[in-house]
mmCIF file of C-alpha atoms in Angstrom:
data_model
loop_
_atom_site.group_PDB
_atom_site.id
_atom_site.type_symbol
_atom_site.label_atom_id
_atom_site.label_comp_id
_atom_site.label_asym_id
_atom_site.label_seq_id
_atom_site.Cartn_x
_atom_site.Cartn_y
_atom_site.Cartn_z
ATOM 1 C CA UNK A 1 -46.743 32.307 -0.519
ATOM 2 C CA UNK A 2 -45.978 30.878 -3.681
ATOM 3 C CA UNK A 3 -43.060 33.251 -4.115
ATOM 4 C CA UNK A 4 -41.780 32.430 -0.818
ATOM 5 C CA UNK A 5 -41.797 28.616 -1.456
ATOM 6 C CA UNK A 6 -40.028 29.268 -4.818
ATOM 7 C CA UNK A 7 -37.420 31.213 -3.163
ATOM 8 C CA UNK A 8 -36.700 28.533 -0.354
ATOM 9 C CA UNK A 9 -35.815 25.780 -2.738
ATOM 10 C CA UNK A 10 -32.911 27.676 -4.528
ATOM 11 C CA UNK A 11 -31.742 28.556 -1.093
ATOM 12 C CA UNK A 12 -31.410 25.019 -0.015
ATOM 13 C CA UNK A 13 -29.708 23.965 -3.186
ATOM 14 C CA UNK A 14 -27.254 27.006 -2.820
ATOM 15 C CA UNK A 15 -26.557 25.926 0.696
ATOM 16 C CA UNK A 16 -26.129 22.373 -0.201
ATOM 17 C CA UNK A 17 -23.747 23.341 -3.204
ATOM 18 C CA UNK A 18 -21.853 25.638 -0.727
ATOM 19 C CA UNK A 19 -21.454 22.693 1.727
ATOM 20 C CA UNK A 20 -20.166 20.274 -1.004
ATOM 21 C CA UNK A 21 -17.626 22.979 -2.422
ATOM 22 C CA UNK A 22 -16.515 23.427 1.280
ATOM 23 C CA UNK A 23 -16.181 19.991 1.975
ATOM 24 C CA UNK A 24 -14.223 19.441 -1.311
ATOM 25 C CA UNK A 25 -11.962 22.411 -0.357
ATOM 26 C CA UNK A 26 -11.312 20.852 3.082
ATOM 27 C CA UNK A 27 -10.426 17.566 1.512
ATOM 28 C CA UNK A 28 -8.035 19.114 -0.990
ATOM 29 C CA UNK A 29 -6.487 20.959 1.881
ATOM 30 C CA UNK A 30 -6.028 17.816 3.917
ATOM 31 C CA UNK A 31 -4.432 15.973 0.861
ATOM 32 C CA UNK A 32 -1.989 18.811 0.228
ATOM 33 C CA UNK A 33 -1.193 18.906 3.954
ATOM 34 C CA UNK A 34 -0.673 14.996 3.863
ATOM 35 C CA UNK A 35 1.643 15.387 0.807
ATOM 36 C CA UNK A 36 3.634 18.087 2.882
ATOM 37 C CA UNK A 37 4.011 15.613 5.830
ATOM 38 C CA UNK A 38 5.051 12.921 3.393
ATOM 39 C CA UNK A 39 7.777 15.175 2.107
ATOM 40 C CA UNK A 40 9.161 15.928 5.733
ATOM 41 C CA UNK A 41 9.003 12.285 6.615
ATOM 42 C CA UNK A 42 11.057 11.521 3.400
ATOM 43 C CA UNK A 43 13.652 14.116 4.531
ATOM 44 C CA UNK A 44 13.848 12.455 7.989
ATOM 45 C CA UNK A 45 14.345 9.098 6.362
ATOM 46 C CA UNK A 46 17.361 10.635 4.470
ATOM 47 C CA UNK A 47 18.721 12.576 7.670
ATOM 48 C CA UNK A 48 18.228 9.852 10.212
ATOM 49 C CA UNK A 49 19.788 6.349 10.522
ATOM 50 C CA UNK A 50 22.162 4.071 12.500
ATOM 51 C CA UNK A 51 25.244 6.185 11.284
ATOM 52 C CA UNK A 52 25.362 9.698 12.483
ATOM 53 C CA UNK A 53 25.725 12.092 9.584
ATOM 54 C CA UNK A 54 25.700 15.928 9.809
ATOM 55 C CA UNK A 55 23.000 17.915 7.863
ATOM 56 C CA UNK A 56 25.914 19.756 6.051
ATOM 57 C CA UNK A 57 27.306 16.453 4.836
ATOM 58 C CA UNK A 58 23.770 15.448 3.642
ATOM 59 C CA UNK A 59 23.260 18.625 1.676
ATOM 60 C CA UNK A 60 26.702 18.350 0.183
ATOM 61 C CA UNK A 61 25.754 14.929 -1.013
ATOM 62 C CA UNK A 62 23.143 16.399 -3.235
ATOM 63 C CA UNK A 63 25.007 19.499 -4.468
ATOM 64 C CA UNK A 64 28.850 18.655 -4.071
ATOM 65 C CA UNK A 65 28.869 14.882 -4.308
ATOM 66 C CA UNK A 66 32.261 13.233 -3.532
ATOM 67 C CA UNK A 67 32.499 9.486 -4.358
ATOM 68 C CA UNK A 68 35.514 9.309 -1.943
ATOM 69 C CA UNK A 69 33.528 10.577 0.914
ATOM 70 C CA UNK A 70 32.017 7.755 3.056
ATOM 71 C CA UNK A 71 29.001 9.931 4.398
ATOM 72 C CA UNK A 72 28.166 10.917 0.880
ATOM 73 C CA UNK A 73 28.234 7.165 -0.320
ATOM 74 C CA UNK A 74 25.952 6.261 2.698
ATOM 75 C CA UNK A 75 23.342 8.954 1.813
ATOM 76 C CA UNK A 76 23.466 8.499 -2.035
ATOM 77 C CA UNK A 77 23.612 4.595 -2.303
ATOM 78 C CA UNK A 78 21.611 3.550 1.026
ATOM 79 C CA UNK A 79 19.351 6.023 2.413
ATOM 80 C CA UNK A 80 18.124 7.856 -0.914
ATOM 81 C CA UNK A 81 17.199 4.439 -2.618
ATOM 82 C CA UNK A 82 15.605 3.177 0.753
ATOM 83 C CA UNK A 83 13.552 6.237 1.092
ATOM 84 C CA UNK A 84 12.416 6.226 -2.646
ATOM 85 C CA UNK A 85 11.722 2.449 -2.198
ATOM 86 C CA UNK A 86 9.559 3.168 0.922
ATOM 87 C CA UNK A 87 7.554 5.858 -0.990
ATOM 88 C CA UNK A 88 6.832 3.463 -3.857
ATOM 89 C CA UNK A 89 5.944 0.371 -1.773
ATOM 90 C CA UNK A 90 3.768 2.484 0.576
ATOM 91 C CA UNK A 91 1.910 3.997 -2.361
ATOM 92 C CA UNK A 92 1.502 0.654 -4.008
ATOM 93 C CA UNK A 93 0.177 -1.239 -0.885
ATOM 94 C CA UNK A 94 -2.057 1.510 0.465
ATOM 95 C CA UNK A 95 -3.717 1.783 -2.994
ATOM 96 C CA UNK A 96 -3.991 -2.125 -3.172
ATOM 97 C CA UNK A 97 -5.479 -2.421 0.051
ATOM 98 C CA UNK A 98 -8.220 0.314 -0.586
ATOM 99 C CA UNK A 99 -9.018 -1.078 -4.041
ATOM 100 C CA UNK A 100 -9.318 -4.771 -2.538
ATOM 101 C CA UNK A 101 -11.650 -3.449 0.310
ATOM 102 C CA UNK A 102 -13.710 -1.601 -2.341
ATOM 103 C CA UNK A 103 -14.064 -4.385 -4.815
ATOM 104 C CA UNK A 104 -14.700 -7.096 -2.291
ATOM 105 C CA UNK A 105 -16.790 -4.876 -0.028
ATOM 106 C CA UNK A 106 -14.697 -6.425 2.816
ATOM 107 C CA UNK A 107 -13.021 -4.145 5.454
ATOM 108 C CA UNK A 108 -10.511 -6.972 6.343
ATOM 109 C CA UNK A 109 -9.209 -7.070 2.596
ATOM 110 C CA UNK A 110 -5.487 -6.658 2.570
ATOM 111 C CA UNK A 111 -2.831 -7.816 0.206
ATOM 112 C CA UNK A 112 -1.056 -9.501 3.030
ATOM 113 C CA UNK A 113 -3.931 -10.975 4.904
ATOM 114 C CA UNK A 114 -5.621 -12.327 1.696
ATOM 115 C CA UNK A 115 -2.542 -14.236 0.531
ATOM 116 C CA UNK A 116 -1.610 -11.905 -2.626
ATOM 117 C CA UNK A 117 1.789 -10.949 -1.102
ATOM 118 C CA UNK A 118 2.541 -14.460 0.158
ATOM 119 C CA UNK A 119 1.795 -15.800 -3.320
ATOM 120 C CA UNK A 120 4.083 -13.221 -4.907
ATOM 121 C CA UNK A 121 6.791 -14.088 -2.223
ATOM 122 C CA UNK A 122 6.483 -17.788 -2.913
ATOM 123 C CA UNK A 123 6.700 -17.406 -6.677
ATOM 124 C CA UNK A 124 9.850 -15.329 -6.381
ATOM 125 C CA UNK A 125 11.468 -17.590 -3.929
ATOM 126 C CA UNK A 126 10.717 -20.665 -6.180
ATOM 127 C CA UNK A 127 12.143 -18.730 -9.101
ATOM 128 C CA UNK A 128 15.466 -18.083 -7.322
ATOM 129 C CA UNK A 129 15.748 -21.447 -5.693
ATOM 130 C CA UNK A 130 14.482 -23.797 -8.315
ATOM 131 C CA UNK A 131 15.204 -21.793 -11.664
ATOM 132 C CA UNK A 132 18.137 -19.827 -10.557
ATOM 133 C CA UNK A 133 16.618 -16.491 -11.477
ATOM 134 C CA UNK A 134 19.019 -13.782 -10.069
ATOM 135 C CA UNK A 135 17.714 -10.418 -11.392
ATOM 136 C CA UNK A 136 15.204 -7.968 -10.139
ATOM 137 C CA UNK A 137 13.358 -7.850 -13.550
ATOM 138 C CA UNK A 138 13.122 -11.755 -13.393
ATOM 139 C CA UNK A 139 11.687 -11.498 -9.935
ATOM 140 C CA UNK A 140 8.973 -9.143 -10.788
ATOM 141 C CA UNK A 141 7.349 -11.259 -13.400
ATOM 142 C CA UNK A 142 7.238 -14.275 -11.236
ATOM 143 C CA UNK A 143 5.856 -12.051 -8.354
ATOM 144 C CA UNK A 144 3.059 -10.701 -10.915
ATOM 145 C CA UNK A 145 2.322 -14.372 -11.584
ATOM 146 C CA UNK A 146 2.173 -15.528 -7.904
ATOM 147 C CA UNK A 147 -0.114 -12.518 -6.975
ATOM 148 C CA UNK A 148 -2.540 -13.130 -9.951
ATOM 149 C CA UNK A 149 -2.959 -16.822 -9.226
ATOM 150 C CA UNK A 150 -3.415 -16.448 -5.401
ATOM 151 C CA UNK A 151 -5.934 -13.603 -5.789
ATOM 152 C CA UNK A 152 -8.021 -15.618 -8.265
ATOM 153 C CA UNK A 153 -7.757 -18.779 -5.847
ATOM 154 C CA UNK A 154 -8.655 -17.047 -2.832
ATOM 155 C CA UNK A 155 -11.699 -15.352 -4.551
ATOM 156 C CA UNK A 156 -12.839 -18.693 -6.044
ATOM 157 C CA UNK A 157 -12.448 -20.468 -2.692
ATOM 158 C CA UNK A 158 -14.258 -17.598 -0.772
ATOM 159 C CA UNK A 159 -17.193 -17.651 -3.323
ATOM 160 C CA UNK A 160 -18.000 -21.346 -2.767
ATOM 161 C CA UNK A 161 -21.327 -21.937 -1.175
ATOM 162 C CA UNK A 162 -24.756 -20.373 -1.797
ATOM 163 C CA UNK A 163 -23.773 -17.083 0.106
ATOM 164 C CA UNK A 164 -21.006 -16.334 -2.459
ATOM 165 C CA UNK A 165 -18.116 -14.272 -1.537
ATOM 166 C CA UNK A 166 -18.874 -12.840 1.836
ATOM 167 C CA UNK A 167 -16.425 -10.835 3.787
ATOM 168 C CA UNK A 168 -15.802 -13.544 6.454
ATOM 169 C CA UNK A 169 -15.347 -16.425 3.949
ATOM 170 C CA UNK A 170 -12.779 -14.359 1.813
ATOM 171 C CA UNK A 171 -10.972 -13.490 5.113
ATOM 172 C CA UNK A 172 -10.841 -17.185 6.212
ATOM 173 C CA UNK A 173 -9.759 -18.170 2.662
ATOM 174 C CA UNK A 174 -7.145 -15.636 2.539
ATOM 175 C CA UNK A 175 -5.882 -16.572 6.068
ATOM 176 C CA UNK A 176 -5.564 -20.269 5.189
ATOM 177 C CA UNK A 177 -3.903 -19.637 1.914
ATOM 178 C CA UNK A 178 -1.333 -17.157 3.470
ATOM 179 C CA UNK A 179 -0.575 -19.687 6.209
ATOM 180 C CA UNK A 180 -0.138 -22.428 3.583
ATOM 181 C CA UNK A 181 2.097 -20.481 1.156
ATOM 182 C CA UNK A 182 4.228 -19.011 3.958
ATOM 183 C CA UNK A 183 4.897 -22.690 5.172
ATOM 184 C CA UNK A 184 5.913 -23.657 1.644
ATOM 185 C CA UNK A 185 8.066 -20.734 1.422
ATOM 186 C CA UNK A 186 9.782 -21.519 4.829
ATOM 187 C CA UNK A 187 10.309 -25.155 3.812
ATOM 188 C CA UNK A 188 12.073 -24.112 0.556
ATOM 189 C CA UNK A 189 14.283 -21.487 2.459
ATOM 190 C CA UNK A 190 15.207 -23.932 5.362
ATOM 191 C CA UNK A 191 16.147 -26.631 2.876
ATOM 192 C CA UNK A 192 18.361 -24.163 0.710
ATOM 193 C CA UNK A 193 20.783 -22.475 2.928
ATOM 194 C CA UNK A 194 22.222 -20.267 0.095
ATOM 195 C CA UNK A 195 18.709 -18.965 -0.849
ATOM 196 C CA UNK A 196 17.907 -18.399 2.848
ATOM 197 C CA UNK A 197 21.111 -16.423 3.478
ATOM 198 C CA UNK A 198 20.500 -14.380 0.299
ATOM 199 C CA UNK A 199 16.808 -13.513 0.971
ATOM 200 C CA UNK A 200 16.588 -13.709 4.906
ATOM 201 C CA UNK A 201 15.787 -9.952 4.808
ATOM 202 C CA UNK A 202 13.804 -9.911 1.780
ATOM 203 C CA UNK A 203 11.352 -12.550 3.248
ATOM 204 C CA UNK A 204 10.424 -10.440 6.437
ATOM 205 C CA UNK A 205 9.919 -7.268 4.442
ATOM 206 C CA UNK A 206 12.729 -4.716 4.262
ATOM 207 C CA UNK A 207 13.793 -1.556 2.466
ATOM 208 C CA UNK A 208 17.433 -1.804 3.356
ATOM 209 C CA UNK A 209 19.935 -2.528 0.616
ATOM 210 C CA UNK A 210 17.596 -1.636 -2.275
ATOM 211 C CA UNK A 211 19.615 0.006 -5.194
ATOM 212 C CA UNK A 212 18.515 2.819 -7.323
ATOM 213 C CA UNK A 213 18.520 0.743 -10.238
ATOM 214 C CA UNK A 214 15.984 -1.720 -8.622
ATOM 215 C CA UNK A 215 13.771 1.230 -7.637
ATOM 216 C CA UNK A 216 13.978 2.521 -11.119
ATOM 217 C CA UNK A 217 13.101 -0.918 -12.631
ATOM 218 C CA UNK A 218 10.021 -1.264 -10.383
ATOM 219 C CA UNK A 219 8.788 2.322 -10.593
ATOM 220 C CA UNK A 220 7.122 1.981 -14.137
ATOM 221 C CA UNK A 221 4.919 -0.950 -12.956
ATOM 222 C CA UNK A 222 3.830 0.932 -9.802
ATOM 223 C CA UNK A 223 3.147 3.996 -11.823
ATOM 224 C CA UNK A 224 0.913 1.955 -14.212
ATOM 225 C CA UNK A 225 -0.844 0.376 -11.267
ATOM 226 C CA UNK A 226 -1.534 3.791 -9.694
ATOM 227 C CA UNK A 227 -3.127 5.121 -12.745
ATOM 228 C CA UNK A 228 -5.224 2.218 -13.106
ATOM 229 C CA UNK A 229 -6.300 2.216 -9.465
ATOM 230 C CA UNK A 230 -7.100 5.952 -9.385
ATOM 231 C CA UNK A 231 -9.378 5.425 -12.365
ATOM 232 C CA UNK A 232 -11.510 2.912 -10.512
ATOM 233 C CA UNK A 233 -12.906 5.390 -7.829
ATOM 234 C CA UNK A 234 -16.296 5.807 -9.424
ATOM 235 C CA UNK A 235 -16.560 2.099 -10.269
ATOM 236 C CA UNK A 236 -15.701 1.121 -6.634
ATOM 237 C CA UNK A 237 -18.389 3.637 -5.388
ATOM 238 C CA UNK A 238 -20.981 1.760 -7.704
ATOM 239 C CA UNK A 239 -19.592 -1.703 -6.519
ATOM 240 C CA UNK A 240 -19.903 -0.529 -2.898
ATOM 241 C CA UNK A 241 -23.781 -0.549 -3.398
ATOM 242 C CA UNK A 242 -23.874 -4.097 -4.529
ATOM 243 C CA UNK A 243 -23.615 -5.846 -7.903
ATOM 244 C CA UNK A 244 -27.318 -5.491 -8.725
ATOM 245 C CA UNK A 245 -27.442 -1.831 -7.867
ATOM 246 C CA UNK A 246 -24.108 -1.168 -9.820
ATOM 247 C CA UNK A 247 -25.674 -2.878 -12.945
ATOM 248 C CA UNK A 248 -28.811 -0.905 -12.493
ATOM 249 C CA UNK A 249 -26.615 2.272 -12.641
ATOM 250 C CA UNK A 250 -25.127 1.016 -15.738
ATOM 251 C CA UNK A 251 -21.925 -0.120 -14.466
ATOM 252 C CA UNK A 252 -20.213 -3.196 -16.207
ATOM 253 C CA UNK A 253 -19.453 -5.139 -12.940
ATOM 254 C CA UNK A 254 -17.196 -7.799 -14.678
ATOM 255 C CA UNK A 255 -15.022 -4.906 -16.384
ATOM 256 C CA UNK A 256 -14.751 -2.940 -13.129
ATOM 257 C CA UNK A 257 -13.537 -6.154 -11.178
ATOM 258 C CA UNK A 258 -11.146 -6.843 -14.123
ATOM 259 C CA UNK A 259 -9.707 -3.418 -13.941
ATOM 260 C CA UNK A 260 -9.456 -3.514 -10.156
ATOM 261 C CA UNK A 261 -7.747 -7.053 -10.163
ATOM 262 C CA UNK A 262 -5.156 -5.870 -12.700
ATOM 263 C CA UNK A 263 -4.328 -2.714 -10.629
ATOM 264 C CA UNK A 264 -3.972 -4.944 -7.437
ATOM 265 C CA UNK A 265 -1.808 -7.442 -9.264
ATOM 266 C CA UNK A 266 0.464 -4.643 -10.670
ATOM 267 C CA UNK A 267 0.847 -2.738 -7.360
ATOM 268 C CA UNK A 268 1.230 -6.026 -5.027
ATOM 269 C CA UNK A 269 3.729 -7.764 -7.479
ATOM 270 C CA UNK A 270 5.883 -4.976 -7.974
ATOM 271 C CA UNK A 271 5.861 -3.867 -4.281
ATOM 272 C CA UNK A 272 6.609 -7.370 -3.193
ATOM 273 C CA UNK A 273 9.453 -7.893 -5.629
ATOM 274 C CA UNK A 274 10.990 -4.505 -4.411
ATOM 275 C CA UNK A 275 10.511 -4.959 -0.664
ATOM 276 C CA UNK A 276 9.199 -8.410 0.193
ATOM 277 C CA UNK A 277 5.924 -9.288 1.941
ATOM 278 C CA UNK A 278 4.474 -6.253 4.107
ATOM 279 C CA UNK A 279 1.504 -7.024 5.937
ATOM 280 C CA UNK A 280 -1.058 -4.725 7.654
ATOM 281 C CA UNK A 281 -0.122 -1.559 5.622
ATOM 282 C CA UNK A 282 -2.887 -2.107 3.021
ATOM 283 C CA UNK A 283 -5.344 -3.196 5.823
ATOM 284 C CA UNK A 284 -4.982 -0.084 8.262
ATOM 285 C CA UNK A 285 -4.532 3.028 5.804
ATOM 286 C CA UNK A 286 -7.636 2.698 3.907
ATOM 287 C CA UNK A 287 -9.512 2.737 7.120
ATOM 288 C CA UNK A 288 -7.654 5.739 8.338
ATOM 289 C CA UNK A 289 -8.386 7.284 4.833
ATOM 290 C CA UNK A 290 -12.039 6.474 5.352
ATOM 291 C CA UNK A 291 -12.276 8.214 8.645
ATOM 292 C CA UNK A 292 -11.077 11.353 6.992
ATOM 293 C CA UNK A 293 -12.950 11.237 3.642
ATOM 294 C CA UNK A 294 -16.064 9.259 4.350
ATOM 295 C CA UNK A 295 -17.127 6.331 1.954
ATOM 296 C CA UNK A 296 -16.384 8.106 -1.286
ATOM 297 C CA UNK A 297 -13.603 6.049 -3.053
ATOM 298 C CA UNK A 298 -12.523 9.041 -5.376
ATOM 299 C CA UNK A 299 -11.157 10.523 -2.198
ATOM 300 C CA UNK A 300 -10.185 7.162 -0.219
ATOM 301 C CA UNK A 301 -7.793 6.192 -2.976
ATOM 302 C CA UNK A 302 -5.624 9.336 -3.287
ATOM 303 C CA UNK A 303 -5.586 9.546 0.603
ATOM 304 C CA UNK A 304 -4.587 6.123 0.907
ATOM 305 C CA UNK A 305 -1.810 6.727 -1.742
ATOM 306 C CA UNK A 306 -0.379 9.453 0.483
ATOM 307 C CA UNK A 307 -0.892 8.166 4.034
ATOM 308 C CA UNK A 308 0.585 4.607 3.489
ATOM 309 C CA UNK A 309 4.023 5.971 2.620
ATOM 310 C CA UNK A 310 3.962 8.023 5.595
ATOM 311 C CA UNK A 311 3.372 5.254 7.917
ATOM 312 C CA UNK A 312 5.803 2.808 6.108
ATOM 313 C CA UNK A 313 8.681 5.461 6.300
ATOM 314 C CA UNK A 314 7.863 6.308 10.016
ATOM 315 C CA UNK A 315 8.036 2.539 10.739
ATOM 316 C CA UNK A 316 11.177 2.071 8.808
ATOM 317 C CA UNK A 317 12.817 5.141 10.884
ATOM 318 C CA UNK A 318 11.819 3.483 14.323
ATOM 319 C CA UNK A 319 13.261 0.307 13.114
ATOM 320 C CA UNK A 320 16.626 2.001 12.267
ATOM 321 C CA UNK A 321 16.718 3.935 15.688
ATOM 322 C CA UNK A 322 15.263 1.552 18.117
ATOM 323 C CA UNK A 323 17.904 -1.295 17.551
ATOM 324 C CA UNK A 324 21.129 0.673 17.230
ATOM 325 C CA UNK A 325 23.724 -0.399 16.105
ATOM 326 C CA UNK A 326 21.480 -3.040 14.195
ATOM 327 C CA UNK A 327 18.209 -2.574 12.624
ATOM 328 C CA UNK A 328 14.729 -3.834 12.983
ATOM 329 C CA UNK A 329 13.140 -4.594 9.639
ATOM 330 C CA UNK A 330 10.179 -2.485 8.577
ATOM 331 C CA UNK A 331 8.061 -5.772 8.011
ATOM 332 C CA UNK A 332 8.359 -6.494 11.771
ATOM 333 C CA UNK A 333 7.573 -2.902 12.868
ATOM 334 C CA UNK A 334 4.539 -2.916 10.667
ATOM 335 C CA UNK A 335 3.511 -6.165 12.191
ATOM 336 C CA UNK A 336 3.879 -4.792 15.639
ATOM 337 C CA UNK A 337 1.875 -1.672 14.696
ATOM 338 C CA UNK A 338 -0.702 -3.464 12.511
ATOM 339 C CA UNK A 339 -1.745 -6.428 14.673
ATOM 340 C CA UNK A 340 -3.459 -4.389 17.494
ATOM 341 C CA UNK A 341 -5.302 -2.280 14.946
ATOM 342 C CA UNK A 342 -6.469 -5.646 13.327
ATOM 343 C CA UNK A 343 -7.764 -6.932 16.596
ATOM 344 C CA UNK A 344 -9.601 -3.554 17.163
ATOM 345 C CA UNK A 345 -10.888 -3.721 13.581
ATOM 346 C CA UNK A 346 -12.342 -7.301 14.162
ATOM 347 C CA UNK A 347 -13.897 -6.248 17.541
ATOM 348 C CA UNK A 348 -15.852 -3.094 16.064
ATOM 349 C CA UNK A 349 -19.037 -4.136 14.574
ATOM 350 C CA UNK A 350 -19.349 -0.842 12.790
ATOM 351 C CA UNK A 351 -16.504 -1.778 10.513
ATOM 352 C CA UNK A 352 -18.008 -5.214 9.821
ATOM 353 C CA UNK A 353 -19.274 -4.125 6.440
ATOM 354 C CA UNK A 354 -18.309 -1.108 4.079
#
């Protein structure tokens, strides 16, 4: 009998290990499939637009580029940078939303809803209108400062009171801060016609008109933010159990929050400088990733990083095709898609806490 009991325990352990390996294999397979979908969507983003260009002309752009050919110019100077910008911005906002939801233990946390994007946008508009800053590299530093200041301000306001930074208080503080900052931004633009005319597309969130040079300038900041964010998976898992439990597990809570905040500021600042404020992307994608992976942030983060650019590029393609010969900016399309999801999220009690 003793021998039978001894044999059952290893059998259970083997079964558990086999399930973990199978689950890990499924998640890796799903991530590879998502990367393949992203590749297909990126190709569609290059092939589809308001101007009809044959597939042969598009292939010739990459292999037999002719600077005198108008179709080649459209593909190389407009569609390729637009697609690369969409991938970078999607990666940045998807990861930033997942990190913010994890570190705040708040399912409503999103760079757009919590005012981080609005802070970056206001800082950039002030830099342009008041200080006369005119380069992308000038924008990004102001975007970083604006994002960091607003993130700290929202957290401090949401932390007031005996309950501390509860999800509802953070969401309310972020919504109030977003409304106030957007009002100031609008006031500046309405009183400065030149600035408004120059940045009327940027302020609603757009991927159009982004040049390869600008994409290349923003890429290092986003890559640094991605590396930092992907390193926080274990820390976010510990923080999701609560600060006291995380400390009991040996985690340095203040350091974890600092690393997470640095990643969010890098990602949101660079993404906002590149495409303007885009809301709801960082809110919706981490929840979709969580449905696939479960609560483990070591998987939520890479899935959010891949799924977000898919949704952003699809929204951008839809915006190009539904309003021909004009275009509907991607920030507007994302708001149309994200608002119903936000209402559904608020109404579902199961998602009230992570």
